């Protein structure tokens, strides 16, 4: 960029010279007339390198006074840089993964194997993921929870997951205690008679009130039109259960 020859009024001082180009102005070190504005804003950064001079670009239409306000272009560049940094950081710092896995720890058996037909814990449903003995579910997204959250399952003794859905042979159970999970952890819920109650074949049973809650509230679709007897772990059609 050549030396400024704009204006010839007054004595020149070693100040900052303004070059106008359309609606914008360029400022760089140089000499200027005494009658020009006192000084132009010349921050050290950001600067645009043109030739051997450090040149600052700003909008003169939105910046009527160069003495009282910094160039808005420089402010915009700074904001964009900060936003870009924060945006990249947000993409890199993904939230920790919190998940829950259901494990069927019942032993395999040639007949009457205890298959997990349905399950529910906190806000996580395992419906449609039958688990044969010795298998585990895929990790399901979960939220951190305290230890007072019990798990509920429905067993289908002797049911083949590859066949049609079971009819009346269902056993509903609940965990003996609750399960807790911290942010970023994976909770593994073991399903067996050690950790759950309600399997009449193992000598444990729910109260009828507990069974009604599970069959009528938690697993409504699985027991629609049927009544569950907690003392015998059997289901009967609803009309037969209420018949005199």
JSON list of C-alpha atoms in Angstrom, two decimals:
[
{"chain": "A", "resi": 1, "resn": "UNK", "atom": "CA", "xyz": [0.00, 0.00, 0.00]},
{"chain": "A", "resi": 2, "resn": "UNK", "atom": "CA", "xyz": [1.57, 3.41, -0.98]},
{"chain": "A", "resi": 3, "resn": "UNK", "atom": "CA", "xyz": [2.21, 6.25, 1.45]},
{"chain": "A", "resi": 4, "resn": "UNK", "atom": "CA", "xyz": [-0.77, 8.55, 1.99]},
{"chain": "A", "resi": 5, "resn": "UNK", "atom": "CA", "xyz": [-1.09, 11.66, -0.14]},
{"chain": "A", "resi": 6, "resn": "UNK", "atom": "CA", "xyz": [-4.64, 12.44, 0.96]},
{"chain": "A", "resi": 7, "resn": "UNK", "atom": "CA", "xyz": [-4.88, 16.05, 2.17]},
{"chain": "A", "resi": 8, "resn": "UNK", "atom": "CA", "xyz": [-2.14, 18.57, 2.44]},
{"chain": "A", "resi": 9, "resn": "UNK", "atom": "CA", "xyz": [-3.47, 20.78, 5.22]},
{"chain": "A", "resi": 10, "resn": "UNK", "atom": "CA", "xyz": [-1.23, 21.46, 8.20]},
{"chain": "A", "resi": 11, "resn": "UNK", "atom": "CA", "xyz": [2.01, 19.94, 9.24]},
{"chain": "A", "resi": 12, "resn": "UNK", "atom": "CA", "xyz": [2.39, 16.19, 9.05]},
{"chain": "A", "resi": 13, "resn": "UNK", "atom": "CA", "xyz": [2.91, 14.16, 12.20]},
{"chain": "A", "resi": 14, "resn": "UNK", "atom": "CA", "xyz": [4.09, 10.55, 12.54]},
{"chain": "A", "resi": 15, "resn": "UNK", "atom": "CA", "xyz": [0.60, 9.32, 13.28]},
{"chain": "A", "resi": 16, "resn": "UNK", "atom": "CA", "xyz": [-1.91, 6.83, 11.87]},
{"chain": "A", "resi": 17, "resn": "UNK", "atom": "CA", "xyz": [-3.19, 7.43, 8.33]},
{"chain": "A", "resi": 18, "resn": "UNK", "atom": "CA", "xyz": [-6.68, 6.46, 7.19]},
{"chain": "A", "resi": 19, "resn": "UNK", "atom": "CA", "xyz": [-7.20, 5.16, 3.66]},
{"chain": "A", "resi": 20, "resn": "UNK", "atom": "CA", "xyz": [-10.79, 5.05, 2.45]},
{"chain": "A", "resi": 21, "resn": "UNK", "atom": "CA", "xyz": [-11.95, 2.34, 0.08]},
{"chain": "A", "resi": 22, "resn": "UNK", "atom": "CA", "xyz": [-15.68, 2.28, -0.64]},
{"chain": "A", "resi": 23, "resn": "UNK", "atom": "CA", "xyz": [-17.58, 1.98, 2.62]},
{"chain": "A", "resi": 24, "resn": "UNK", "atom": "CA", "xyz": [-14.56, 0.78, 4.60]},
{"chain": "A", "resi": 25, "resn": "UNK", "atom": "CA", "xyz": [-11.37, 2.33, 5.83]},
{"chain": "A", "resi": 26, "resn": "UNK", "atom": "CA", "xyz": [-7.85, 1.05, 6.30]},
{"chain": "A", "resi": 27, "resn": "UNK", "atom": "CA", "xyz": [-5.50, 2.42, 8.93]},
{"chain": "A", "resi": 28, "resn": "UNK", "atom": "CA", "xyz": [-1.75, 1.96, 9.17]},
{"chain": "A", "resi": 29, "resn": "UNK", "atom": "CA", "xyz": [1.23, 3.75, 10.62]},
{"chain": "A", "resi": 30, "resn": "UNK", "atom": "CA", "xyz": [2.33, 6.79, 8.68]},
{"chain": "A", "resi": 31, "resn": "UNK", "atom": "CA", "xyz": [2.11, 10.57, 8.69]},
{"chain": "A", "resi": 32, "resn": "UNK", "atom": "CA", "xyz": [-1.05, 12.65, 8.79]},
{"chain": "A", "resi": 33, "resn": "UNK", "atom": "CA", "xyz": [-2.07, 16.33, 8.70]},
{"chain": "A", "resi": 34, "resn": "UNK", "atom": "CA", "xyz": [-2.56, 18.28, 11.93]},
{"chain": "A", "resi": 35, "resn": "UNK", "atom": "CA", "xyz": [-6.18, 19.02, 11.01]},
{"chain": "A", "resi": 36, "resn": "UNK", "atom": "CA", "xyz": [-7.14, 15.30, 10.86]},
{"chain": "A", "resi": 37, "resn": "UNK", "atom": "CA", "xyz": [-8.85, 13.47, 13.79]},
{"chain": "A", "resi": 38, "resn": "UNK", "atom": "CA", "xyz": [-6.74, 13.06, 16.88]},
{"chain": "A", "resi": 39, "resn": "UNK", "atom": "CA", "xyz": [-5.82, 9.40, 16.42]},
{"chain": "A", "resi": 40, "resn": "UNK", "atom": "CA", "xyz": [-7.23, 6.30, 14.83]},
{"chain": "A", "resi": 41, "resn": "UNK", "atom": "CA", "xyz": [-7.73, 3.07, 16.71]},
{"chain": "A", "resi": 42, "resn": "UNK", "atom": "CA", "xyz": [-4.79, 0.75, 16.15]},
{"chain": "A", "resi": 43, "resn": "UNK", "atom": "CA", "xyz": [-4.95, -2.42, 18.31]},
{"chain": "A", "resi": 44, "resn": "UNK", "atom": "CA", "xyz": [-2.07, -4.91, 18.03]},
{"chain": "A", "resi": 45, "resn": "UNK", "atom": "CA", "xyz": [-4.40, -7.73, 16.96]},
{"chain": "A", "resi": 46, "resn": "UNK", "atom": "CA", "xyz": [-6.16, -8.86, 14.87]},
{"chain": "A", "resi": 47, "resn": "UNK", "atom": "CA", "xyz": [-4.24, -7.42, 11.94]},
{"chain": "A", "resi": 48, "resn": "UNK", "atom": "CA", "xyz": [-4.26, -8.05, 8.24]},
{"chain": "A", "resi": 49, "resn": "UNK", "atom": "CA", "xyz": [-0.80, -8.23, 6.71]},
{"chain": "A", "resi": 50, "resn": "UNK", "atom": "CA", "xyz": [-0.54, -6.31, 3.45]},
{"chain": "A", "resi": 51, "resn": "UNK", "atom": "CA", "xyz": [2.97, -5.93, 2.11]},
{"chain": "A", "resi": 52, "resn": "UNK", "atom": "CA", "xyz": [5.19, -4.66, 4.91]},
{"chain": "A", "resi": 53, "resn": "UNK", "atom": "CA", "xyz": [2.51, -2.68, 6.80]},
{"chain": "A", "resi": 54, "resn": "UNK", "atom": "CA", "xyz": [0.18, -3.87, 9.56]},
{"chain": "A", "resi": 55, "resn": "UNK", "atom": "CA", "xyz": [-3.29, -2.86, 8.42]},
{"chain": "A", "resi": 56, "resn": "UNK", "atom": "CA", "xyz": [-6.50, -2.85, 10.51]},
{"chain": "A", "resi": 57, "resn": "UNK", "atom": "CA", "xyz": [-9.86, -3.24, 8.78]},
{"chain": "A", "resi": 58, "resn": "UNK", "atom": "CA", "xyz": [-13.04, -1.75, 10.25]},
{"chain": "A", "resi": 59, "resn": "UNK", "atom": "CA", "xyz": [-16.40, -0.49, 9.12]},
{"chain": "A", "resi": 60, "resn": "UNK", "atom": "CA", "xyz": [-16.63, 3.28, 9.09]},
{"chain": "A", "resi": 61, "resn": "UNK", "atom": "CA", "xyz": [-20.39, 3.29, 8.43]},
{"chain": "A", "resi": 62, "resn": "UNK", "atom": "CA", "xyz": [-21.12, 1.60, 11.78]},
{"chain": "A", "resi": 63, "resn": "UNK", "atom": "CA", "xyz": [-18.21, 3.31, 13.54]},
{"chain": "A", "resi": 64, "resn": "UNK", "atom": "CA", "xyz": [-18.73, 7.09, 13.43]},
{"chain": "A", "resi": 65, "resn": "UNK", "atom": "CA", "xyz": [-16.14, 7.87, 16.09]},
{"chain": "A", "resi": 66, "resn": "UNK", "atom": "CA", "xyz": [-12.79, 6.14, 15.88]},
{"chain": "A", "resi": 67, "resn": "UNK", "atom": "CA", "xyz": [-11.63, 7.64, 19.15]},
{"chain": "A", "resi": 68, "resn": "UNK", "atom": "CA", "xyz": [-14.48, 6.46, 21.44]},
{"chain": "A", "resi": 69, "resn": "UNK", "atom": "CA", "xyz": [-15.18, 2.88, 20.26]},
{"chain": "A", "resi": 70, "resn": "UNK", "atom": "CA", "xyz": [-13.05, -0.01, 19.01]},
{"chain": "A", "resi": 71, "resn": "UNK", "atom": "CA", "xyz": [-13.68, -1.37, 15.51]},
{"chain": "A", "resi": 72, "resn": "UNK", "atom": "CA", "xyz": [-16.69, -3.64, 15.47]},
{"chain": "A", "resi": 73, "resn": "UNK", "atom": "CA", "xyz": [-15.08, -5.84, 12.91]},
{"chain": "A", "resi": 74, "resn": "UNK", "atom": "CA", "xyz": [-12.33, -6.72, 15.39]},
{"chain": "A", "resi": 75, "resn": "UNK", "atom": "CA", "xyz": [-14.99, -7.41, 18.05]},
{"chain": "A", "resi": 76, "resn": "UNK", "atom": "CA", "xyz": [-16.88, -9.66, 15.65]},
{"chain": "A", "resi": 77, "resn": "UNK", "atom": "CA", "xyz": [-13.72, -11.61, 14.87]},
{"chain": "A", "resi": 78, "resn": "UNK", "atom": "CA", "xyz": [-13.08, -12.12, 18.59]},
{"chain": "A", "resi": 79, "resn": "UNK", "atom": "CA", "xyz": [-16.64, -13.33, 19.21]},
{"chain": "A", "resi": 80, "resn": "UNK", "atom": "CA", "xyz": [-16.44, -15.74, 16.29]},
{"chain": "A", "resi": 81, "resn": "UNK", "atom": "CA", "xyz": [-13.16, -17.11, 17.60]},
{"chain": "A", "resi": 82, "resn": "UNK", "atom": "CA", "xyz": [-14.60, -17.66, 21.08]},
{"chain": "A", "resi": 83, "resn": "UNK", "atom": "CA", "xyz": [-17.76, -19.25, 19.67]},
{"chain": "A", "resi": 84, "resn": "UNK", "atom": "CA", "xyz": [-15.73, -21.56, 17.47]},
{"chain": "A", "resi": 85, "resn": "UNK", "atom": "CA", "xyz": [-13.60, -22.64, 20.42]},
{"chain": "A", "resi": 86, "resn": "UNK", "atom": "CA", "xyz": [-16.61, -23.31, 22.62]},
{"chain": "A", "resi": 87, "resn": "UNK", "atom": "CA", "xyz": [-18.39, -25.16, 19.83]},
{"chain": "A", "resi": 88, "resn": "UNK", "atom": "CA", "xyz": [-15.47, -27.48, 19.19]},
{"chain": "A", "resi": 89, "resn": "UNK", "atom": "CA", "xyz": [-15.11, -28.10, 22.91]},
{"chain": "A", "resi": 90, "resn": "UNK", "atom": "CA", "xyz": [-18.76, -29.05, 23.19]},
{"chain": "A", "resi": 91, "resn": "UNK", "atom": "CA", "xyz": [-18.41, -31.54, 20.36]},
{"chain": "A", "resi": 92, "resn": "UNK", "atom": "CA", "xyz": [-15.29, -33.11, 21.86]},
{"chain": "A", "resi": 93, "resn": "UNK", "atom": "CA", "xyz": [-16.59, -33.27, 25.43]},
{"chain": "A", "resi": 94, "resn": "UNK", "atom": "CA", "xyz": [-19.56, -35.61, 24.97]},
{"chain": "A", "resi": 95, "resn": "UNK", "atom": "CA", "xyz": [-21.57, -36.51, 28.10]},
{"chain": "A", "resi": 96, "resn": "UNK", "atom": "CA", "xyz": [-20.64, -39.76, 29.87]},
{"chain": "A", "resi": 97, "resn": "UNK", "atom": "CA", "xyz": [-22.63, -42.84, 28.86]},
{"chain": "A", "resi": 98, "resn": "UNK", "atom": "CA", "xyz": [-24.89, -44.25, 31.58]},
{"chain": "A", "resi": 99, "resn": "UNK", "atom": "CA", "xyz": [-26.48, -47.62, 30.81]},
{"chain": "A", "resi": 100, "resn": "UNK", "atom": "CA", "xyz": [-28.11, -50.70, 32.32]},
{"chain": "A", "resi": 101, "resn": "UNK", "atom": "CA", "xyz": [-27.76, -54.36, 31.33]},
{"chain": "A", "resi": 102, "resn": "UNK", "atom": "CA", "xyz": [-30.14, -57.17, 32.32]},
{"chain": "A", "resi": 103, "resn": "UNK", "atom": "CA", "xyz": [-28.57, -60.61, 32.90]},
{"chain": "A", "resi": 104, "resn": "UNK", "atom": "CA", "xyz": [-30.54, -63.87, 33.03]},
{"chain": "A", "resi": 105, "resn": "UNK", "atom": "CA", "xyz": [-28.52, -65.93, 35.51]},
{"chain": "A", "resi": 106, "resn": "UNK", "atom": "CA", "xyz": [-30.89, -68.86, 35.70]},
{"chain": "A", "resi": 107, "resn": "UNK", "atom": "CA", "xyz": [-29.32, -72.17, 34.67]},
{"chain": "A", "resi": 108, "resn": "UNK", "atom": "CA", "xyz": [-30.08, -73.69, 31.32]},
{"chain": "A", "resi": 109, "resn": "UNK", "atom": "CA", "xyz": [-32.49, -76.61, 31.39]},
{"chain": "A", "resi": 110, "resn": "UNK", "atom": "CA", "xyz": [-33.90, -78.94, 28.74]},
{"chain": "A", "resi": 111, "resn": "UNK", "atom": "CA", "xyz": [-37.44, -78.25, 29.97]},
{"chain": "A", "resi": 112, "resn": "UNK", "atom": "CA", "xyz": [-39.07, -75.35, 31.78]},
{"chain": "A", "resi": 113, "resn": "UNK", "atom": "CA", "xyz": [-36.06, -73.09, 31.34]},
{"chain": "A", "resi": 114, "resn": "UNK", "atom": "CA", "xyz": [-36.75, -69.72, 32.95]},
{"chain": "A", "resi": 115, "resn": "UNK", "atom": "CA", "xyz": [-36.72, -67.21, 30.11]},
{"chain": "A", "resi": 116, "resn": "UNK", "atom": "CA", "xyz": [-36.98, -63.51, 30.89]},
{"chain": "A", "resi": 117, "resn": "UNK", "atom": "CA", "xyz": [-40.01, -62.46, 28.86]},
{"chain": "A", "resi": 118, "resn": "UNK", "atom": "CA", "xyz": [-40.27, -58.83, 29.95]},
{"chain": "A", "resi": 119, "resn": "UNK", "atom": "CA", "xyz": [-38.52, -56.53, 32.40]},
{"chain": "A", "resi": 120, "resn": "UNK", "atom": "CA", "xyz": [-38.60, -53.00, 33.69]},
{"chain": "A", "resi": 121, "resn": "UNK", "atom": "CA", "xyz": [-36.27, -50.88, 35.81]},
{"chain": "A", "resi": 122, "resn": "UNK", "atom": "CA", "xyz": [-36.79, -47.21, 36.63]},
{"chain": "A", "resi": 123, "resn": "UNK", "atom": "CA", "xyz": [-37.59, -45.67, 33.19]},
{"chain": "A", "resi": 124, "resn": "UNK", "atom": "CA", "xyz": [-35.96, -48.47, 31.15]},
{"chain": "A", "resi": 125, "resn": "UNK", "atom": "CA", "xyz": [-38.10, -51.11, 29.47]},
{"chain": "A", "resi": 126, "resn": "UNK", "atom": "CA", "xyz": [-36.70, -54.40, 28.17]},
{"chain": "A", "resi": 127, "resn": "UNK", "atom": "CA", "xyz": [-39.88, -55.36, 26.37]},
{"chain": "A", "resi": 128, "resn": "UNK", "atom": "CA", "xyz": [-39.22, -57.23, 23.14]},
{"chain": "A", "resi": 129, "resn": "UNK", "atom": "CA", "xyz": [-35.81, -58.44, 24.34]},
{"chain": "A", "resi": 130, "resn": "UNK", "atom": "CA", "xyz": [-36.40, -62.01, 25.63]},
{"chain": "A", "resi": 131, "resn": "UNK", "atom": "CA", "xyz": [-33.39, -63.45, 27.41]},
{"chain": "A", "resi": 132, "resn": "UNK", "atom": "CA", "xyz": [-32.69, -67.16, 27.56]},
{"chain": "A", "resi": 133, "resn": "UNK", "atom": "CA", "xyz": [-30.78, -68.48, 30.59]},
{"chain": "A", "resi": 134, "resn": "UNK", "atom": "CA", "xyz": [-27.14, -67.43, 30.51]},
{"chain": "A", "resi": 135, "resn": "UNK", "atom": "CA", "xyz": [-27.65, -64.44, 28.21]},
{"chain": "A", "resi": 136, "resn": "UNK", "atom": "CA", "xyz": [-27.68, -60.69, 28.74]},
{"chain": "A", "resi": 137, "resn": "UNK", "atom": "CA", "xyz": [-29.42, -57.77, 27.09]},
{"chain": "A", "resi": 138, "resn": "UNK", "atom": "CA", "xyz": [-27.81, -55.02, 25.08]},
{"chain": "A", "resi": 139, "resn": "UNK", "atom": "CA", "xyz": [-26.91, -51.91, 27.14]},
{"chain": "A", "resi": 140, "resn": "UNK", "atom": "CA", "xyz": [-29.86, -49.57, 27.47]},
{"chain": "A", "resi": 141, "resn": "UNK", "atom": "CA", "xyz": [-29.53, -45.83, 28.09]},
{"chain": "A", "resi": 142, "resn": "UNK", "atom": "CA", "xyz": [-30.35, -44.88, 31.67]},
{"chain": "A", "resi": 143, "resn": "UNK", "atom": "CA", "xyz": [-30.15, -41.93, 34.04]},
{"chain": "A", "resi": 144, "resn": "UNK", "atom": "CA", "xyz": [-28.39, -41.89, 37.42]},
{"chain": "A", "resi": 145, "resn": "UNK", "atom": "CA", "xyz": [-30.56, -43.32, 40.19]},
{"chain": "A", "resi": 146, "resn": "UNK", "atom": "CA", "xyz": [-30.44, -44.01, 43.91]},
{"chain": "A", "resi": 147, "resn": "UNK", "atom": "CA", "xyz": [-30.52, -47.48, 45.47]},
{"chain": "A", "resi": 148, "resn": "UNK", "atom": "CA", "xyz": [-34.27, -47.51, 46.18]},
{"chain": "A", "resi": 149, "resn": "UNK", "atom": "CA", "xyz": [-35.21, -48.35, 42.58]},
{"chain": "A", "resi": 150, "resn": "UNK", "atom": "CA", "xyz": [-36.33, -51.96, 42.32]},
{"chain": "A", "resi": 151, "resn": "UNK", "atom": "CA", "xyz": [-36.38, -54.01, 39.14]},
{"chain": "A", "resi": 152, "resn": "UNK", "atom": "CA", "xyz": [-39.35, -56.04, 37.89]},
{"chain": "A", "resi": 153, "resn": "UNK", "atom": "CA", "xyz": [-39.34, -59.02, 35.53]},
{"chain": "A", "resi": 154, "resn": "UNK", "atom": "CA", "xyz": [-41.73, -61.46, 33.92]},
{"chain": "A", "resi": 155, "resn": "UNK", "atom": "CA", "xyz": [-40.52, -65.03, 33.46]},
{"chain": "A", "resi": 156, "resn": "UNK", "atom": "CA", "xyz": [-41.87, -67.46, 30.87]},
{"chain": "A", "resi": 157, "resn": "UNK", "atom": "CA", "xyz": [-40.97, -70.99, 32.06]},
{"chain": "A", "resi": 158, "resn": "UNK", "atom": "CA", "xyz": [-40.29, -73.38, 29.20]},
{"chain": "A", "resi": 159, "resn": "UNK", "atom": "CA", "xyz": [-40.98, -70.76, 26.53]},
{"chain": "A", "resi": 160, "resn": "UNK", "atom": "CA", "xyz": [-38.96, -70.73, 23.34]},
{"chain": "A", "resi": 161, "resn": "UNK", "atom": "CA", "xyz": [-38.16, -67.11, 22.38]},
{"chain": "A", "resi": 162, "resn": "UNK", "atom": "CA", "xyz": [-38.25, -68.08, 18.70]},
{"chain": "A", "resi": 163, "resn": "UNK", "atom": "CA", "xyz": [-41.84, -69.34, 18.98]},
{"chain": "A", "resi": 164, "resn": "UNK", "atom": "CA", "xyz": [-45.11, -67.47, 19.44]},
{"chain": "A", "resi": 165, "resn": "UNK", "atom": "CA", "xyz": [-45.64, -65.42, 22.64]},
{"chain": "A", "resi": 166, "resn": "UNK", "atom": "CA", "xyz": [-46.56, -67.42, 25.74]},
{"chain": "A", "resi": 167, "resn": "UNK", "atom": "CA", "xyz": [-50.17, -67.65, 26.80]},
{"chain": "A", "resi": 168, "resn": "UNK", "atom": "CA", "xyz": [-50.80, -68.24, 30.51]},
{"chain": "A", "resi": 169, "resn": "UNK", "atom": "CA", "xyz": [-47.54, -69.58, 31.89]},
{"chain": "A", "resi": 170, "resn": "UNK", "atom": "CA", "xyz": [-45.99, -66.36, 33.21]},
{"chain": "A", "resi": 171, "resn": "UNK", "atom": "CA", "xyz": [-44.30, -65.60, 36.52]},
{"chain": "A", "resi": 172, "resn": "UNK", "atom": "CA", "xyz": [-43.92, -62.03, 37.76]},
{"chain": "A", "resi": 173, "resn": "UNK", "atom": "CA", "xyz": [-41.12, -61.09, 40.17]},
{"chain": "A", "resi": 174, "resn": "UNK", "atom": "CA", "xyz": [-39.49, -58.07, 41.76]},
{"chain": "A", "resi": 175, "resn": "UNK", "atom": "CA", "xyz": [-35.96, -57.55, 43.04]},
{"chain": "A", "resi": 176, "resn": "UNK", "atom": "CA", "xyz": [-35.33, -58.05, 46.75]},
{"chain": "A", "resi": 177, "resn": "UNK", "atom": "CA", "xyz": [-33.63, -54.67, 46.94]},
{"chain": "A", "resi": 178, "resn": "UNK", "atom": "CA", "xyz": [-33.14, -51.63, 44.73]},
{"chain": "A", "resi": 179, "resn": "UNK", "atom": "CA", "xyz": [-30.32, -50.87, 42.34]},
{"chain": "A", "resi": 180, "resn": "UNK", "atom": "CA", "xyz": [-28.31, -47.66, 42.12]},
{"chain": "A", "resi": 181, "resn": "UNK", "atom": "CA", "xyz": [-26.28, -46.27, 39.25]},
{"chain": "A", "resi": 182, "resn": "UNK", "atom": "CA", "xyz": [-23.92, -43.30, 39.03]},
{"chain": "A", "resi": 183, "resn": "UNK", "atom": "CA", "xyz": [-23.37, -41.01, 36.08]},
{"chain": "A", "resi": 184, "resn": "UNK", "atom": "CA", "xyz": [-21.19, -42.68, 33.47]},
{"chain": "A", "resi": 185, "resn": "UNK", "atom": "CA", "xyz": [-21.50, -46.20, 34.96]},
{"chain": "A", "resi": 186, "resn": "UNK", "atom": "CA", "xyz": [-23.05, -49.41, 33.62]},
{"chain": "A", "resi": 187, "resn": "UNK", "atom": "CA", "xyz": [-25.48, -51.19, 35.94]},
{"chain": "A", "resi": 188, "resn": "UNK", "atom": "CA", "xyz": [-25.79, -54.96, 35.60]},
{"chain": "A", "resi": 189, "resn": "UNK", "atom": "CA", "xyz": [-29.00, -56.41, 37.06]},
{"chain": "A", "resi": 190, "resn": "UNK", "atom": "CA", "xyz": [-28.76, -60.17, 37.77]},
{"chain": "A", "resi": 191, "resn": "UNK", "atom": "CA", "xyz": [-32.05, -62.05, 37.44]},
{"chain": "A", "resi": 192, "resn": "UNK", "atom": "CA", "xyz": [-32.13, -65.15, 39.64]},
{"chain": "A", "resi": 193, "resn": "UNK", "atom": "CA", "xyz": [-33.75, -66.39, 42.85]},
{"chain": "A", "resi": 194, "resn": "UNK", "atom": "CA", "xyz": [-30.97, -64.85, 44.94]},
{"chain": "A", "resi": 195, "resn": "UNK", "atom": "CA", "xyz": [-31.77, -61.32, 43.81]},
{"chain": "A", "resi": 196, "resn": "UNK", "atom": "CA", "xyz": [-35.52, -61.63, 43.03]},
{"chain": "A", "resi": 197, "resn": "UNK", "atom": "CA", "xyz": [-38.60, -62.88, 44.83]},
{"chain": "A", "resi": 198, "resn": "UNK", "atom": "CA", "xyz": [-41.80, -64.24, 43.31]},
{"chain": "A", "resi": 199, "resn": "UNK", "atom": "CA", "xyz": [-40.74, -67.60, 41.88]},
{"chain": "A", "resi": 200, "resn": "UNK", "atom": "CA", "xyz": [-43.11, -70.04, 43.52]},
{"chain": "A", "resi": 201, "resn": "UNK", "atom": "CA", "xyz": [-41.07, -73.00, 42.25]},
{"chain": "A", "resi": 202, "resn": "UNK", "atom": "CA", "xyz": [-38.17, -71.74, 44.40]},
{"chain": "A", "resi": 203, "resn": "UNK", "atom": "CA", "xyz": [-40.37, -71.32, 47.47]},
{"chain": "A", "resi": 204, "resn": "UNK", "atom": "CA", "xyz": [-40.75, -67.53, 47.32]},
{"chain": "A", "resi": 205, "resn": "UNK", "atom": "CA", "xyz": [-43.82, -65.56, 46.41]},
{"chain": "A", "resi": 206, "resn": "UNK", "atom": "CA", "xyz": [-45.09, -62.01, 46.27]},
{"chain": "A", "resi": 207, "resn": "UNK", "atom": "CA", "xyz": [-48.03, -60.68, 48.19]},
{"chain": "A", "resi": 208, "resn": "UNK", "atom": "CA", "xyz": [-51.21, -60.38, 46.16]},
{"chain": "A", "resi": 209, "resn": "UNK", "atom": "CA", "xyz": [-50.97, -56.61, 46.47]},
{"chain": "A", "resi": 210, "resn": "UNK", "atom": "CA", "xyz": [-47.46, -56.63, 45.01]},
{"chain": "A", "resi": 211, "resn": "UNK", "atom": "CA", "xyz": [-48.54, -58.96, 42.22]},
{"chain": "A", "resi": 212, "resn": "UNK", "atom": "CA", "xyz": [-51.56, -56.80, 41.36]},
{"chain": "A", "resi": 213, "resn": "UNK", "atom": "CA", "xyz": [-49.37, -53.73, 41.12]},
{"chain": "A", "resi": 214, "resn": "UNK", "atom": "CA", "xyz": [-46.98, -55.46, 38.71]},
{"chain": "A", "resi": 215, "resn": "UNK", "atom": "CA", "xyz": [-49.61, -57.14, 36.56]},
{"chain": "A", "resi": 216, "resn": "UNK", "atom": "CA", "xyz": [-52.07, -54.25, 36.43]},
{"chain": "A", "resi": 217, "resn": "UNK", "atom": "CA", "xyz": [-49.70, -51.26, 36.39]},
{"chain": "A", "resi": 218, "resn": "UNK", "atom": "CA", "xyz": [-46.19, -52.23, 35.28]},
{"chain": "A", "resi": 219, "resn": "UNK", "atom": "CA", "xyz": [-46.87, -55.12, 32.87]},
{"chain": "A", "resi": 220, "resn": "UNK", "atom": "CA", "xyz": [-50.44, -54.31, 31.87]},
{"chain": "A", "resi": 221, "resn": "UNK", "atom": "CA", "xyz": [-50.06, -55.48, 28.26]},
{"chain": "A", "resi": 222, "resn": "UNK", "atom": "CA", "xyz": [-48.59, -58.84, 29.29]},
{"chain": "A", "resi": 223, "resn": "UNK", "atom": "CA", "xyz": [-51.51, -59.64, 31.61]},
{"chain": "A", "resi": 224, "resn": "UNK", "atom": "CA", "xyz": [-54.37, -57.96, 29.74]},
{"chain": "A", "resi": 225, "resn": "UNK", "atom": "CA", "xyz": [-57.61, -59.88, 30.33]},
{"chain": "A", "resi": 226, "resn": "UNK", "atom": "CA", "xyz": [-55.99, -62.17, 32.89]},
{"chain": "A", "resi": 227, "resn": "UNK", "atom": "CA", "xyz": [-55.64, -62.32, 36.63]},
{"chain": "A", "resi": 228, "resn": "UNK", "atom": "CA", "xyz": [-52.47, -63.42, 38.39]},
{"chain": "A", "resi": 229, "resn": "UNK", "atom": "CA", "xyz": [-52.52, -65.49, 41.55]},
{"chain": "A", "resi": 230, "resn": "UNK", "atom": "CA", "xyz": [-49.42, -64.63, 43.60]},
{"chain": "A", "resi": 231, "resn": "UNK", "atom": "CA", "xyz": [-49.67, -67.71, 45.86]},
{"chain": "A", "resi": 232, "resn": "UNK", "atom": "CA", "xyz": [-49.52, -70.18, 42.97]},
{"chain": "A", "resi": 233, "resn": "UNK", "atom": "CA", "xyz": [-47.79, -68.06, 40.28]},
{"chain": "A", "resi": 234, "resn": "UNK", "atom": "CA", "xyz": [-50.56, -68.87, 37.82]},
{"chain": "A", "resi": 235, "resn": "UNK", "atom": "CA", "xyz": [-52.78, -66.82, 35.57]},
{"chain": "A", "resi": 236, "resn": "UNK", "atom": "CA", "xyz": [-56.43, -67.31, 34.71]},
{"chain": "A", "resi": 237, "resn": "UNK", "atom": "CA", "xyz": [-58.71, -65.49, 32.28]},
{"chain": "A", "resi": 238, "resn": "UNK", "atom": "CA", "xyz": [-60.29, -62.45, 33.91]},
{"chain": "A", "resi": 239, "resn": "UNK", "atom": "CA", "xyz": [-63.91, -63.65, 33.47]},
{"chain": "A", "resi": 240, "resn": "UNK", "atom": "CA", "xyz": [-63.10, -66.99, 35.12]},
{"chain": "A", "resi": 241, "resn": "UNK", "atom": "CA", "xyz": [-61.38, -65.28, 38.05]},
{"chain": "A", "resi": 242, "resn": "UNK", "atom": "CA", "xyz": [-64.43, -63.16, 38.92]},
{"chain": "A", "resi": 243, "resn": "UNK", "atom": "CA", "xyz": [-67.08, -65.79, 38.21]},
{"chain": "A", "resi": 244, "resn": "UNK", "atom": "CA", "xyz": [-69.16, -66.83, 41.33]}
]
